Coordinates of C-alpha atoms in Angstrom, one line a residue:
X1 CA 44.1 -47.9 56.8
X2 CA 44.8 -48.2 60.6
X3 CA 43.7 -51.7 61.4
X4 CA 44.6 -54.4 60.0
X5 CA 42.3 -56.3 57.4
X6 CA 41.2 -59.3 59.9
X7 CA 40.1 -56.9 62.6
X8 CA 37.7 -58.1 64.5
X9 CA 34.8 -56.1 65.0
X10 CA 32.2 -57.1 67.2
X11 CA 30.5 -56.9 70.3
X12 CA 30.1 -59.0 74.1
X13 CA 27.9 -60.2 76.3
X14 CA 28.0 -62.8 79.4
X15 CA 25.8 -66.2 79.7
X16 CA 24.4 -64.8 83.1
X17 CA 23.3 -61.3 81.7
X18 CA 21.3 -62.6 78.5
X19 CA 21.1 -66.4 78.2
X20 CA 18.1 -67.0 80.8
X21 CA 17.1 -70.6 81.4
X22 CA 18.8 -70.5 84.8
X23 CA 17.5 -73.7 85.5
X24 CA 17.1 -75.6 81.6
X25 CA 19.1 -78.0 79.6
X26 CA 20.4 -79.9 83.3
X27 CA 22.1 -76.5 84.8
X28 CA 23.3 -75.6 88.2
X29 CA 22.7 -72.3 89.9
X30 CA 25.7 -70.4 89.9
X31 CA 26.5 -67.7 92.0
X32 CA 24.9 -64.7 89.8
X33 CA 21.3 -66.8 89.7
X34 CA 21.7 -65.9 94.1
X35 CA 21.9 -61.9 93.0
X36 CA 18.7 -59.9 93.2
X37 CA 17.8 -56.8 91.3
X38 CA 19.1 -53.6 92.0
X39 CA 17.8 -49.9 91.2
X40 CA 20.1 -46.9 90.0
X41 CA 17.7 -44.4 90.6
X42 CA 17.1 -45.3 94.4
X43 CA 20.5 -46.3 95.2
X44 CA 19.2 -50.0 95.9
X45 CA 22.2 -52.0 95.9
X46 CA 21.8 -55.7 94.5
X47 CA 22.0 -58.3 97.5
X48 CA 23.1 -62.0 97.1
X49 CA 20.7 -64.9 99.1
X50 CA 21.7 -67.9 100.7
X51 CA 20.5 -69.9 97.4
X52 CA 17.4 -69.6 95.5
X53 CA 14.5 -68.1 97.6
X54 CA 10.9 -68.0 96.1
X55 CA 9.6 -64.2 95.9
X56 CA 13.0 -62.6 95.3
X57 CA 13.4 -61.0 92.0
X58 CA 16.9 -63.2 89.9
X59 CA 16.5 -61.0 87.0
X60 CA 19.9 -63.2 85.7
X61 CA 17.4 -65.9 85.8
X62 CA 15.8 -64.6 82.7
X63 CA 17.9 -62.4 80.8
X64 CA 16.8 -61.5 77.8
X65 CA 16.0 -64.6 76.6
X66 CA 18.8 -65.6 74.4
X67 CA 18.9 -69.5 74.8
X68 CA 16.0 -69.8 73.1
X69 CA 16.6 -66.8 70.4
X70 CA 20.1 -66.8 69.7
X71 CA 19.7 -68.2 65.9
X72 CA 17.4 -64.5 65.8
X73 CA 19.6 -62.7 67.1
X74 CA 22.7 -64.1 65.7
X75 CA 21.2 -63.2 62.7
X76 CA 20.9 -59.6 63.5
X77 CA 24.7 -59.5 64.1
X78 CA 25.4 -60.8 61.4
X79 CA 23.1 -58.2 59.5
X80 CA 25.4 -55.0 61.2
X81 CA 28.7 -57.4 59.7
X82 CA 30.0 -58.4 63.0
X83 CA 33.4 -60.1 62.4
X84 CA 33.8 -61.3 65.8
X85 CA 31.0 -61.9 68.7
X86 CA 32.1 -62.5 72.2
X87 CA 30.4 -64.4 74.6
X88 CA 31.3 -66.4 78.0
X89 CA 30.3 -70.2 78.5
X90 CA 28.0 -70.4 81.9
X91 CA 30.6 -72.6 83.8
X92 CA 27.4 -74.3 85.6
X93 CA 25.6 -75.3 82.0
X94 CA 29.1 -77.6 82.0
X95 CA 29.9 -78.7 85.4
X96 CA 26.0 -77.7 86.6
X97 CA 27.7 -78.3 90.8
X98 CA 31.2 -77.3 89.6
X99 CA 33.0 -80.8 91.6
X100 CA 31.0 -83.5 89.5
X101 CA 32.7 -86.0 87.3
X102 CA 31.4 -85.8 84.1
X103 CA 30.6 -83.2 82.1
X104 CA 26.3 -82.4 81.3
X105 CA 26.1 -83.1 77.2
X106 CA 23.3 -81.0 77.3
X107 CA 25.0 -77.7 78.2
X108 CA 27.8 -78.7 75.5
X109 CA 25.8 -79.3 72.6
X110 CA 23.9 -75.8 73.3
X111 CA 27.7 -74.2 72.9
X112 CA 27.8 -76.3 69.9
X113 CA 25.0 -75.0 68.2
X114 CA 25.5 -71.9 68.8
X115 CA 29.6 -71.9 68.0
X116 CA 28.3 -73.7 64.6
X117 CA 25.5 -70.4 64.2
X118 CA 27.9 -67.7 64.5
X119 CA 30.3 -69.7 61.9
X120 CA 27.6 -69.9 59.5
X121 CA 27.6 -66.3 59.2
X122 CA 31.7 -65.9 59.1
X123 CA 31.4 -64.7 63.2
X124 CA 34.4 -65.6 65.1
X125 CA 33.5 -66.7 69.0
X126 CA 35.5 -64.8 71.7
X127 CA 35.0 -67.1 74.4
X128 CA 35.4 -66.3 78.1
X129 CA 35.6 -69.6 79.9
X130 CA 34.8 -67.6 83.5
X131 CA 32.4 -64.6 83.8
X132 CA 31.2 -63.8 87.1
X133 CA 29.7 -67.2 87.0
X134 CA 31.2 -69.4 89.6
X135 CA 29.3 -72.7 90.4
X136 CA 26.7 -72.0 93.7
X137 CA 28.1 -74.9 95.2
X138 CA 31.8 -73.9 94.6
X139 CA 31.3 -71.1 97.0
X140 CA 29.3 -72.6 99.7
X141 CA 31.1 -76.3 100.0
X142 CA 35.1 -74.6 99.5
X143 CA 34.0 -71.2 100.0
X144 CA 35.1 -70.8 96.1
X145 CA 39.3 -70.0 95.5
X146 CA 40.1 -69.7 98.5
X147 CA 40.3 -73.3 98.4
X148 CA 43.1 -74.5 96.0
X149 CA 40.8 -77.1 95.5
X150 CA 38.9 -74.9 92.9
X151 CA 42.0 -74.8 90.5
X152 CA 41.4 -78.2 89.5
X153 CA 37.7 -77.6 89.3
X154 CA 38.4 -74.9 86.9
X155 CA 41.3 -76.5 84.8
X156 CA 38.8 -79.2 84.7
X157 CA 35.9 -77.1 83.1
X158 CA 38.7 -75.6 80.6
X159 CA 40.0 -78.6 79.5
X160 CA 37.1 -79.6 78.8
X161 CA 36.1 -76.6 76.7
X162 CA 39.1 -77.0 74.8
X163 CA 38.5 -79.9 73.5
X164 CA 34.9 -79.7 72.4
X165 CA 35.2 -76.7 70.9
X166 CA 38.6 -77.7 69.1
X167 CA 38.5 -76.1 65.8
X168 CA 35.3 -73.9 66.5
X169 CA 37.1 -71.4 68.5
X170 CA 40.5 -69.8 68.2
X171 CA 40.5 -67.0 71.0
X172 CA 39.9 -68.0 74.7
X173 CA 40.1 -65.6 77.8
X174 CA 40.3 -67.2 81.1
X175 CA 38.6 -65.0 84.0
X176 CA 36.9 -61.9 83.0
X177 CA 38.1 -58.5 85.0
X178 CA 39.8 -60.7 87.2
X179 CA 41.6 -57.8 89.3
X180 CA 37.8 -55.8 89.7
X181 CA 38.4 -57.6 93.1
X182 CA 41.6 -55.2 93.9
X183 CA 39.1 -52.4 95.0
X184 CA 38.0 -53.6 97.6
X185 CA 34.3 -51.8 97.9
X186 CA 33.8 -54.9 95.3
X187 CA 33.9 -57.2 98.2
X188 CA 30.3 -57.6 98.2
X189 CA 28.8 -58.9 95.2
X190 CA 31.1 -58.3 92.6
X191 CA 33.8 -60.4 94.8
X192 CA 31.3 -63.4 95.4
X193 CA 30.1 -63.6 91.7
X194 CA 34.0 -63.3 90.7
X195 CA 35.7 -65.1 93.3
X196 CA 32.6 -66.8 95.3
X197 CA 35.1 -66.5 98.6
X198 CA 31.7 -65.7 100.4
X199 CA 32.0 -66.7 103.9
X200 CA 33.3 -63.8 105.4
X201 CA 33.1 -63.6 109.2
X202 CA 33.3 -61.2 111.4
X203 CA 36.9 -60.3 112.1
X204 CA 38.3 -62.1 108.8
X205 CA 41.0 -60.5 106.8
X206 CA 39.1 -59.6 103.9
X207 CA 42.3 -58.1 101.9
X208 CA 44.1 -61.2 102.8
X209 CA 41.1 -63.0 101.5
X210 CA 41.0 -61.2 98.3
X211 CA 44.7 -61.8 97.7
X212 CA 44.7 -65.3 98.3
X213 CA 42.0 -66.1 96.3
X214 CA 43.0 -64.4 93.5
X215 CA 46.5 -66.0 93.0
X216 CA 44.7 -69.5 92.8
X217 CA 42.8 -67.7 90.1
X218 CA 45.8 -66.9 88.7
X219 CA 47.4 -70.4 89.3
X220 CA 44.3 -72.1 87.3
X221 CA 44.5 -69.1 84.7
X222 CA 48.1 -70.4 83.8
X223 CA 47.7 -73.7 83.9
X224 CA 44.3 -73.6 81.6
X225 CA 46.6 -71.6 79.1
X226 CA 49.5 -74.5 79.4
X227 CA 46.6 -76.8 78.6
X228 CA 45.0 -75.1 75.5
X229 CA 47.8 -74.5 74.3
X230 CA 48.6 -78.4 74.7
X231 CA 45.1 -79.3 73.6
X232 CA 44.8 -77.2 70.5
X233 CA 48.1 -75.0 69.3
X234 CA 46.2 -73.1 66.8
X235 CA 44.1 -71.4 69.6
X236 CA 45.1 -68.4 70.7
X237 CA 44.5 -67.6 74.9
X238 CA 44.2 -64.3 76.8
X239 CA 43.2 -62.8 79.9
X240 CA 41.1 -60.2 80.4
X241 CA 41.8 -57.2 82.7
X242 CA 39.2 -54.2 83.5
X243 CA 41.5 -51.2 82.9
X244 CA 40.4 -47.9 83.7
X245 CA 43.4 -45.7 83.9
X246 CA 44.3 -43.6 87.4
X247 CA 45.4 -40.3 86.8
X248 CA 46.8 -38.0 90.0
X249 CA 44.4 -35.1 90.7
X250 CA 47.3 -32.7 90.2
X251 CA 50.7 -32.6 89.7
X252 CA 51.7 -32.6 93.3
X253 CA 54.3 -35.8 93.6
X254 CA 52.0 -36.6 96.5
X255 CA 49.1 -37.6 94.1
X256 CA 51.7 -38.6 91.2
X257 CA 53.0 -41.2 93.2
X258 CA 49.3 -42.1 94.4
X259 CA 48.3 -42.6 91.1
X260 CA 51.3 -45.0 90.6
X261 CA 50.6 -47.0 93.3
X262 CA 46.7 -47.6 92.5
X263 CA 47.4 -48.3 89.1
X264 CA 50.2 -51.0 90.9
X265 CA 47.4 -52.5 93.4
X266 CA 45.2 -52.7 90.1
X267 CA 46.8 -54.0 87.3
X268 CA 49.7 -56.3 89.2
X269 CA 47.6 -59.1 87.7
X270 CA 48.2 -58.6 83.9
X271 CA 52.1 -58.8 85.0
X272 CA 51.3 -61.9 86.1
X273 CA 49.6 -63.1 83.6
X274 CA 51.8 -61.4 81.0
X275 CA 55.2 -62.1 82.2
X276 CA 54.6 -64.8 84.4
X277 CA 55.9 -63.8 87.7
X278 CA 54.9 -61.5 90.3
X279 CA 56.7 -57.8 90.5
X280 CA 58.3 -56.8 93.4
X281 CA 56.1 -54.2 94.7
X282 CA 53.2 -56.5 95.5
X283 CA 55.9 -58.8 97.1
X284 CA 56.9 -56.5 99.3
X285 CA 53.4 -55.7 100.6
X286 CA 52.9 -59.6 100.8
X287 CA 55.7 -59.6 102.7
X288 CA 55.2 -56.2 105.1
X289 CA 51.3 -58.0 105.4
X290 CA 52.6 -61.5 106.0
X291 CA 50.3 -62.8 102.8
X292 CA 53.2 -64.2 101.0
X293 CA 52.7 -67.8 102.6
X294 CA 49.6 -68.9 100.2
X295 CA 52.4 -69.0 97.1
X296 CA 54.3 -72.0 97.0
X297 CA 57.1 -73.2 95.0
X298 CA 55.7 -75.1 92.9
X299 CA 53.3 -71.8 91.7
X300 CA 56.1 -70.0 90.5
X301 CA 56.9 -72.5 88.2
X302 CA 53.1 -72.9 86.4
X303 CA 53.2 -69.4 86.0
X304 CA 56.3 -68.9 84.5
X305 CA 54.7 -71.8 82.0
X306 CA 51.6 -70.1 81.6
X307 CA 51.8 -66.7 80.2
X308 CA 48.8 -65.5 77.9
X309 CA 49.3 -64.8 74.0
X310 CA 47.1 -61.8 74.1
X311 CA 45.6 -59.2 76.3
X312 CA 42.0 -58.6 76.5
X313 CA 40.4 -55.9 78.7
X314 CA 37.7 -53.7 79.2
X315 CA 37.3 -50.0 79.3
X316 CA 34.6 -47.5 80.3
X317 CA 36.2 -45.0 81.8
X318 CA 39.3 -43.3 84.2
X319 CA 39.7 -42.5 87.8
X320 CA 41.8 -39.7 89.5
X321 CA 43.3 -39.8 92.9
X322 CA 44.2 -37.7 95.4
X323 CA 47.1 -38.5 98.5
X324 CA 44.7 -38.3 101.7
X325 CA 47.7 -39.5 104.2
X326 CA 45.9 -42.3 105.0
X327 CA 48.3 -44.8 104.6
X328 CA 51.3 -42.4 105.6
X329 CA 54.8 -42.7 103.3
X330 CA 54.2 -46.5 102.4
X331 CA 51.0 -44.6 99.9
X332 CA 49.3 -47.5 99.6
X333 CA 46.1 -47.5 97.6
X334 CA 42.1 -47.2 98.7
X335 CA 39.6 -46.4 96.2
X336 CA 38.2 -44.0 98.6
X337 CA 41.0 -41.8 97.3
X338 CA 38.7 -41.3 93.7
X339 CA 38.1 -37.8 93.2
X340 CA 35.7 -36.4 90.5
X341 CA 37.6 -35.1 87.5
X342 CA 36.0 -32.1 86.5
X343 CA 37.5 -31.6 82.8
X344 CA 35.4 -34.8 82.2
X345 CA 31.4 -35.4 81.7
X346 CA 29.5 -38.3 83.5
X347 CA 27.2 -40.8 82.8
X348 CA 23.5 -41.5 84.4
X349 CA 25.4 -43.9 86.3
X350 CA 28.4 -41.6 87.5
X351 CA 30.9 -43.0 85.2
X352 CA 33.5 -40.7 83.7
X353 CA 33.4 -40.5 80.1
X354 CA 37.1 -40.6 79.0
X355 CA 37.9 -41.5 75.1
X356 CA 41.2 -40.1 75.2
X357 CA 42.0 -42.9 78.5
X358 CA 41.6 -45.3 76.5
X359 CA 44.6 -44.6 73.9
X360 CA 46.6 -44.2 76.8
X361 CA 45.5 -47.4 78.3
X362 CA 46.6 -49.4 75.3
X363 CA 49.6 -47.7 75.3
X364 CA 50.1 -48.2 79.1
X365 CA 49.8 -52.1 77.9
X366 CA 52.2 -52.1 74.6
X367 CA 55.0 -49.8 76.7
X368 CA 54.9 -52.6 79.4
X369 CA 54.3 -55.9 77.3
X370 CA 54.6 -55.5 73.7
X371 CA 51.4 -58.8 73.6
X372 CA 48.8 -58.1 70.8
X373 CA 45.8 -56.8 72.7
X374 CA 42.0 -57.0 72.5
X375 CA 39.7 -54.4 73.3
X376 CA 36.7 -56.7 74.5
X377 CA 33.9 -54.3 76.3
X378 CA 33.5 -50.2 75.8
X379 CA 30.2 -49.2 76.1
X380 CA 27.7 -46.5 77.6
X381 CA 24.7 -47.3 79.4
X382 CA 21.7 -45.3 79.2
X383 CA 18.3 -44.9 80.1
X384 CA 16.8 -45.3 76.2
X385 CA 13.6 -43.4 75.1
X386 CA 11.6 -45.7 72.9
X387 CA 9.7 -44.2 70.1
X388 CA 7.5 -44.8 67.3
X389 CA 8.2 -42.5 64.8
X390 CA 10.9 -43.4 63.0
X391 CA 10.6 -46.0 60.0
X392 CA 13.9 -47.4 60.6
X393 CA 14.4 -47.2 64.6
X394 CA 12.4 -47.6 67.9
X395 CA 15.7 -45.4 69.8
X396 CA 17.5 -42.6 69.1
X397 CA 20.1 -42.9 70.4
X398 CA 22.9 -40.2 69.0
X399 CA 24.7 -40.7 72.7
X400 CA 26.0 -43.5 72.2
X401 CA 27.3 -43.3 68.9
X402 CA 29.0 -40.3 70.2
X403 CA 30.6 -41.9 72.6
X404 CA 31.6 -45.0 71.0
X405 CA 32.8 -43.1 68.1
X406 CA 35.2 -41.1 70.5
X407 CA 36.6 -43.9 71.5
X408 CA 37.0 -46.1 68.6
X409 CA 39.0 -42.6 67.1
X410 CA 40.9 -42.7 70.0
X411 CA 42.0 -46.8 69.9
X412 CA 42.5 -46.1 66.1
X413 CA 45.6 -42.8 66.8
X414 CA 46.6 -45.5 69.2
X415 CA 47.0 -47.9 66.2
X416 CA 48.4 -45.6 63.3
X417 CA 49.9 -42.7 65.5
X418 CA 51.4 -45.0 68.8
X419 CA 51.8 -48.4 67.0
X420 CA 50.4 -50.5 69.5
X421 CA 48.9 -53.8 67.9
X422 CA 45.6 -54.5 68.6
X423 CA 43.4 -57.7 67.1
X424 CA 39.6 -56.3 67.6
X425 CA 37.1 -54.6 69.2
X426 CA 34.1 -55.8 70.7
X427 CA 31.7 -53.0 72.5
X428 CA 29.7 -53.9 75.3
X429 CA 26.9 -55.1 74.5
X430 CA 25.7 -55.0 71.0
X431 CA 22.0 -56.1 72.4
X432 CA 20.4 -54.9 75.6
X433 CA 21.5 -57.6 78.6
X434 CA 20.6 -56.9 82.3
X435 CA 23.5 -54.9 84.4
X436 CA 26.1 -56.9 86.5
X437 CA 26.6 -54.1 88.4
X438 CA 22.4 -53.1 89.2
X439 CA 20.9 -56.0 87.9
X440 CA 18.7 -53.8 85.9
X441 CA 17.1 -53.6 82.3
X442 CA 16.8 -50.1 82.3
X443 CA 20.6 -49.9 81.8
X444 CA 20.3 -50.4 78.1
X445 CA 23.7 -50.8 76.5
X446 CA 22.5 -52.3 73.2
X447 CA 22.2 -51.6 69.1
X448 CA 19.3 -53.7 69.5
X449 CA 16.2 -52.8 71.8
X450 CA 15.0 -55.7 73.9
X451 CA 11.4 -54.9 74.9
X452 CA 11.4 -55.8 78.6
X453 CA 11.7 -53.4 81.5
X454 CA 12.6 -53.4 85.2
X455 CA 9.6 -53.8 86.1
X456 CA 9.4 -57.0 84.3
X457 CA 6.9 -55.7 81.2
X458 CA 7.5 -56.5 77.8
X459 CA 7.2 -59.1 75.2
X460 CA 11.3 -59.3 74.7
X461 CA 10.7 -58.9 71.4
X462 CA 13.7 -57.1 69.2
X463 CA 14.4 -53.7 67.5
X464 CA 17.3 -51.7 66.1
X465 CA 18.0 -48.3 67.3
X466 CA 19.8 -45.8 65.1
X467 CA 23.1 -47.0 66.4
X468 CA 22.4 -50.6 64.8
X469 CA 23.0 -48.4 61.3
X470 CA 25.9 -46.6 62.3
X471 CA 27.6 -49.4 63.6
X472 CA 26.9 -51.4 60.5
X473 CA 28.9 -48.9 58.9
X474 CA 31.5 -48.3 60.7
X475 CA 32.5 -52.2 60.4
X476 CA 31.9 -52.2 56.8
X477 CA 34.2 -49.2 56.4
X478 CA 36.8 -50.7 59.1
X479 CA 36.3 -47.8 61.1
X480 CA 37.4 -45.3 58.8
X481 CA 33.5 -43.9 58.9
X482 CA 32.6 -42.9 62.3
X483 CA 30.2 -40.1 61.3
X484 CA 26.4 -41.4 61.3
X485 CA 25.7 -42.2 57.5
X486 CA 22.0 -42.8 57.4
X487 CA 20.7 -45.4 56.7

């Protein structure tokens, strides 16, 4: 068999997109509770308010309900065999203002109960300690990482986790799709609710910006691995990367070398993270910029000391890139350089759908870094059609099993043909969550229906779709069925 006995087989989610109770068990507003809803189908973009303002539509506010219902729905992973369930502790649920003292008791012993609820059913937690959910008050008082300030805040919050949950978890991941920031079109939302470097004015190096506060991310990263590793030696700590591999549009050098140097603007972070030191071709651009001054000595050192045991990432799909002379000889990177790859299909959402990228994404990993990885989100969004007709489920929804069964073939050649080593897979999102990315419901990436709409109908009450069967399969067969089975 290709993976190994103790794969773990699972799925993900994020406290903001399906815990709700914004505002319960003594939480503070982070920064995804200040994102509104957005709307794929009339290219409304989300927006982000200066705090909570009555009349504005937080669907993050509600999610799907999952505080209250996550002994249900546990359950109902547990009933498809999940081996492994990853999740991300709401920093603010912790450290509700992300400065204070103490920690709030409350928010741990919800972590608690629900750590002790997937154990009952032989569920390991995956546990991302930062997931788009920055402390509100982080950004606005120290305009988030860009004040070094926020490492301790975070280190802090980790240390914390660490030794609660001593003994309940064994895999950590620091900051989720930490180098999303690296395009930098994801300077609006996506950049607050990662970085919460919000205070951008008017003539502001936002590049700058986005460099400096990511290497204090990457300073607290490594120093929350030194201390789980310190705190609890049986964990196991990785970061997690969104990888979605850039191919040249053709095989003239001029987009070859394109492609090279977005996947160097993009990925430079897992280096770091991996091998503990910067590589030279981002120093050199710090250096032709003049953004090499926010590293100091003493940096070099934690992150040399700080290296992860594992990779995590996610994957949806690739990119291809064409040299538009925009940046001359030096061919430095702009995602405006994305061109449509026409050998591939696309999602509703315009997102290429790639299985074979992701083999050579893990490879691209192994060939570099030879760390056990984790592949910790793959999923396809779609609009689901609901029906009533079928016994056993409310959505048919052959799509996605296609899809995910491309791609788990593809991670498995990767395995027995390539020889990478890879510790689980957990698809995004084995129940229907509201979008990051549009803040909407109708973006259903789920096994399991949750009855509630953009419009803000439904009784959130749960179903299974066809691919809650085949799933359930594929686990108990570790992925050597991918074929729909019945049920």
């Amino acid at each position: 068999m290709a993976f190994r006995k103790d794969f773990l087989w699972g799925g993900a989610c994020a406290a903001h997109q399906f815990e709700g109770a914004w505002n319960e068990g003594g939480k503070g507003i982070s920064v995804a509770d200040v994102m509104t809803a957005g709307d794929n189908v009339l290219k409304k973009p989300r927006r982000i308010t200066d705090g909570v303002i009555p009349g504005e539509d937080y669907p993050n506010h509600l999610g799907v309900d999952f505080y209250h219902r996550y002994k249900d729905d546990i359950a109902l992973l547990a009933e498809m065999g999940f081996k492994a369930f990853r999740t991300s502790i709401a920093w603010t649920r912790i450290f509700p203002n992300g400065d204070d003292e103490e920690p709030n008791e409350a928010g741990l012993k919800f972590y608690d109960s629900l750590f002790d609820e997937c154990h009952k059913y032989g569920i390991e937690p995956v546990i991302t300690l930062s997931h788009f959910e920055m402390p509100f008050n982080l950004a606005k008082k120290y305009n988030g990482f860009m004040d070094r300030r926020c490492i301790d805040f975070f280190v802090r919050f980790a240390s914390v986790c660490f030794k609660r949950y001593k003994g309940k978890v064994k895999y950590w991941m620091t900051f989720n799709e930490i180098n999303n920031q690296a395009e930098l079109h994801q300077m609006g939302p996506h950049h607050m609710v990662q970085e919460g470097a919000v205070l951008v004015q008017e003539g502001d190096d936002i590049e700058y910006m986005m460099y400096k506060s990511a290497h204090h991310e990457l300073v607290a990263s490594a120093l929350a691995v030194k201390a789980c590793h310190e705190i609890d030696p049986d964990a196991r700590i990785g970061c997690m990367i969104g990888m979605n591999a850039v191919y040249p549009a053709s095989p003239k050098p001029e987009d070859v070398l394109n492609a090279q140097q977005a996947m160097h603007q993009k990925y430079y972070y897992v280096e770091v993270h991996a091998r503990g030191h910067y590589p030279n071709h981002i120093l050199k651009k710090f250096e032709r910029k003049g953004y090499d001054r926010f590293i100091l000595p003493e940096d070099e050192k934690i992150l040399a000391e700080g290296t992860v045991d594992y990779i995590g990432f996610s994957y949806y799909m690739s990119h291809s890139t064409k040299y538009t002379e925009r940046f001359g000889r030096s061919f430095d990177f702009s995602e405006e350089d994305y061109v449509r790859n026409e050998h591939l299909k696309v999602s509703d959402w315009g997102w290429q759908i790639d299985p074979l990228g992701l083999r050579w994404c893990l490879n691209w990993f192994w060939d570099r870094f030879e760390k056990p990885m984790m592949i910790v989100e793959n999923g396809f969004g779609a609009y689901d059609k609901y029906t009533d007709e079928n016994e056993y489920y409310v959505v048919d929804d052959q799509y996605r099993i296609d899809y995910l069964s491309a791609h788990i073939a593809a991670m498995k050649e990767a395995v027995e043909y390539d020889g990478v080593e890879l510790l689980g897979y957990t698809m995004w999102a084995p129940i229907d969550i509201v979008s990051a990315s549009t803040g909407e419901y109708d973006k259903r990436y789920g096994f399991i229906y949750v009855n509630y709409s953009n419009d803000h109908k439904g009784d959130m009450s749960r179903a299974r779709k066809k691919s809650f069967y085949w799933y359930k399969n594929v686990i108990a067969s570790n992925g050597e069925e991918l074929e729909f089975k019945g049920f």
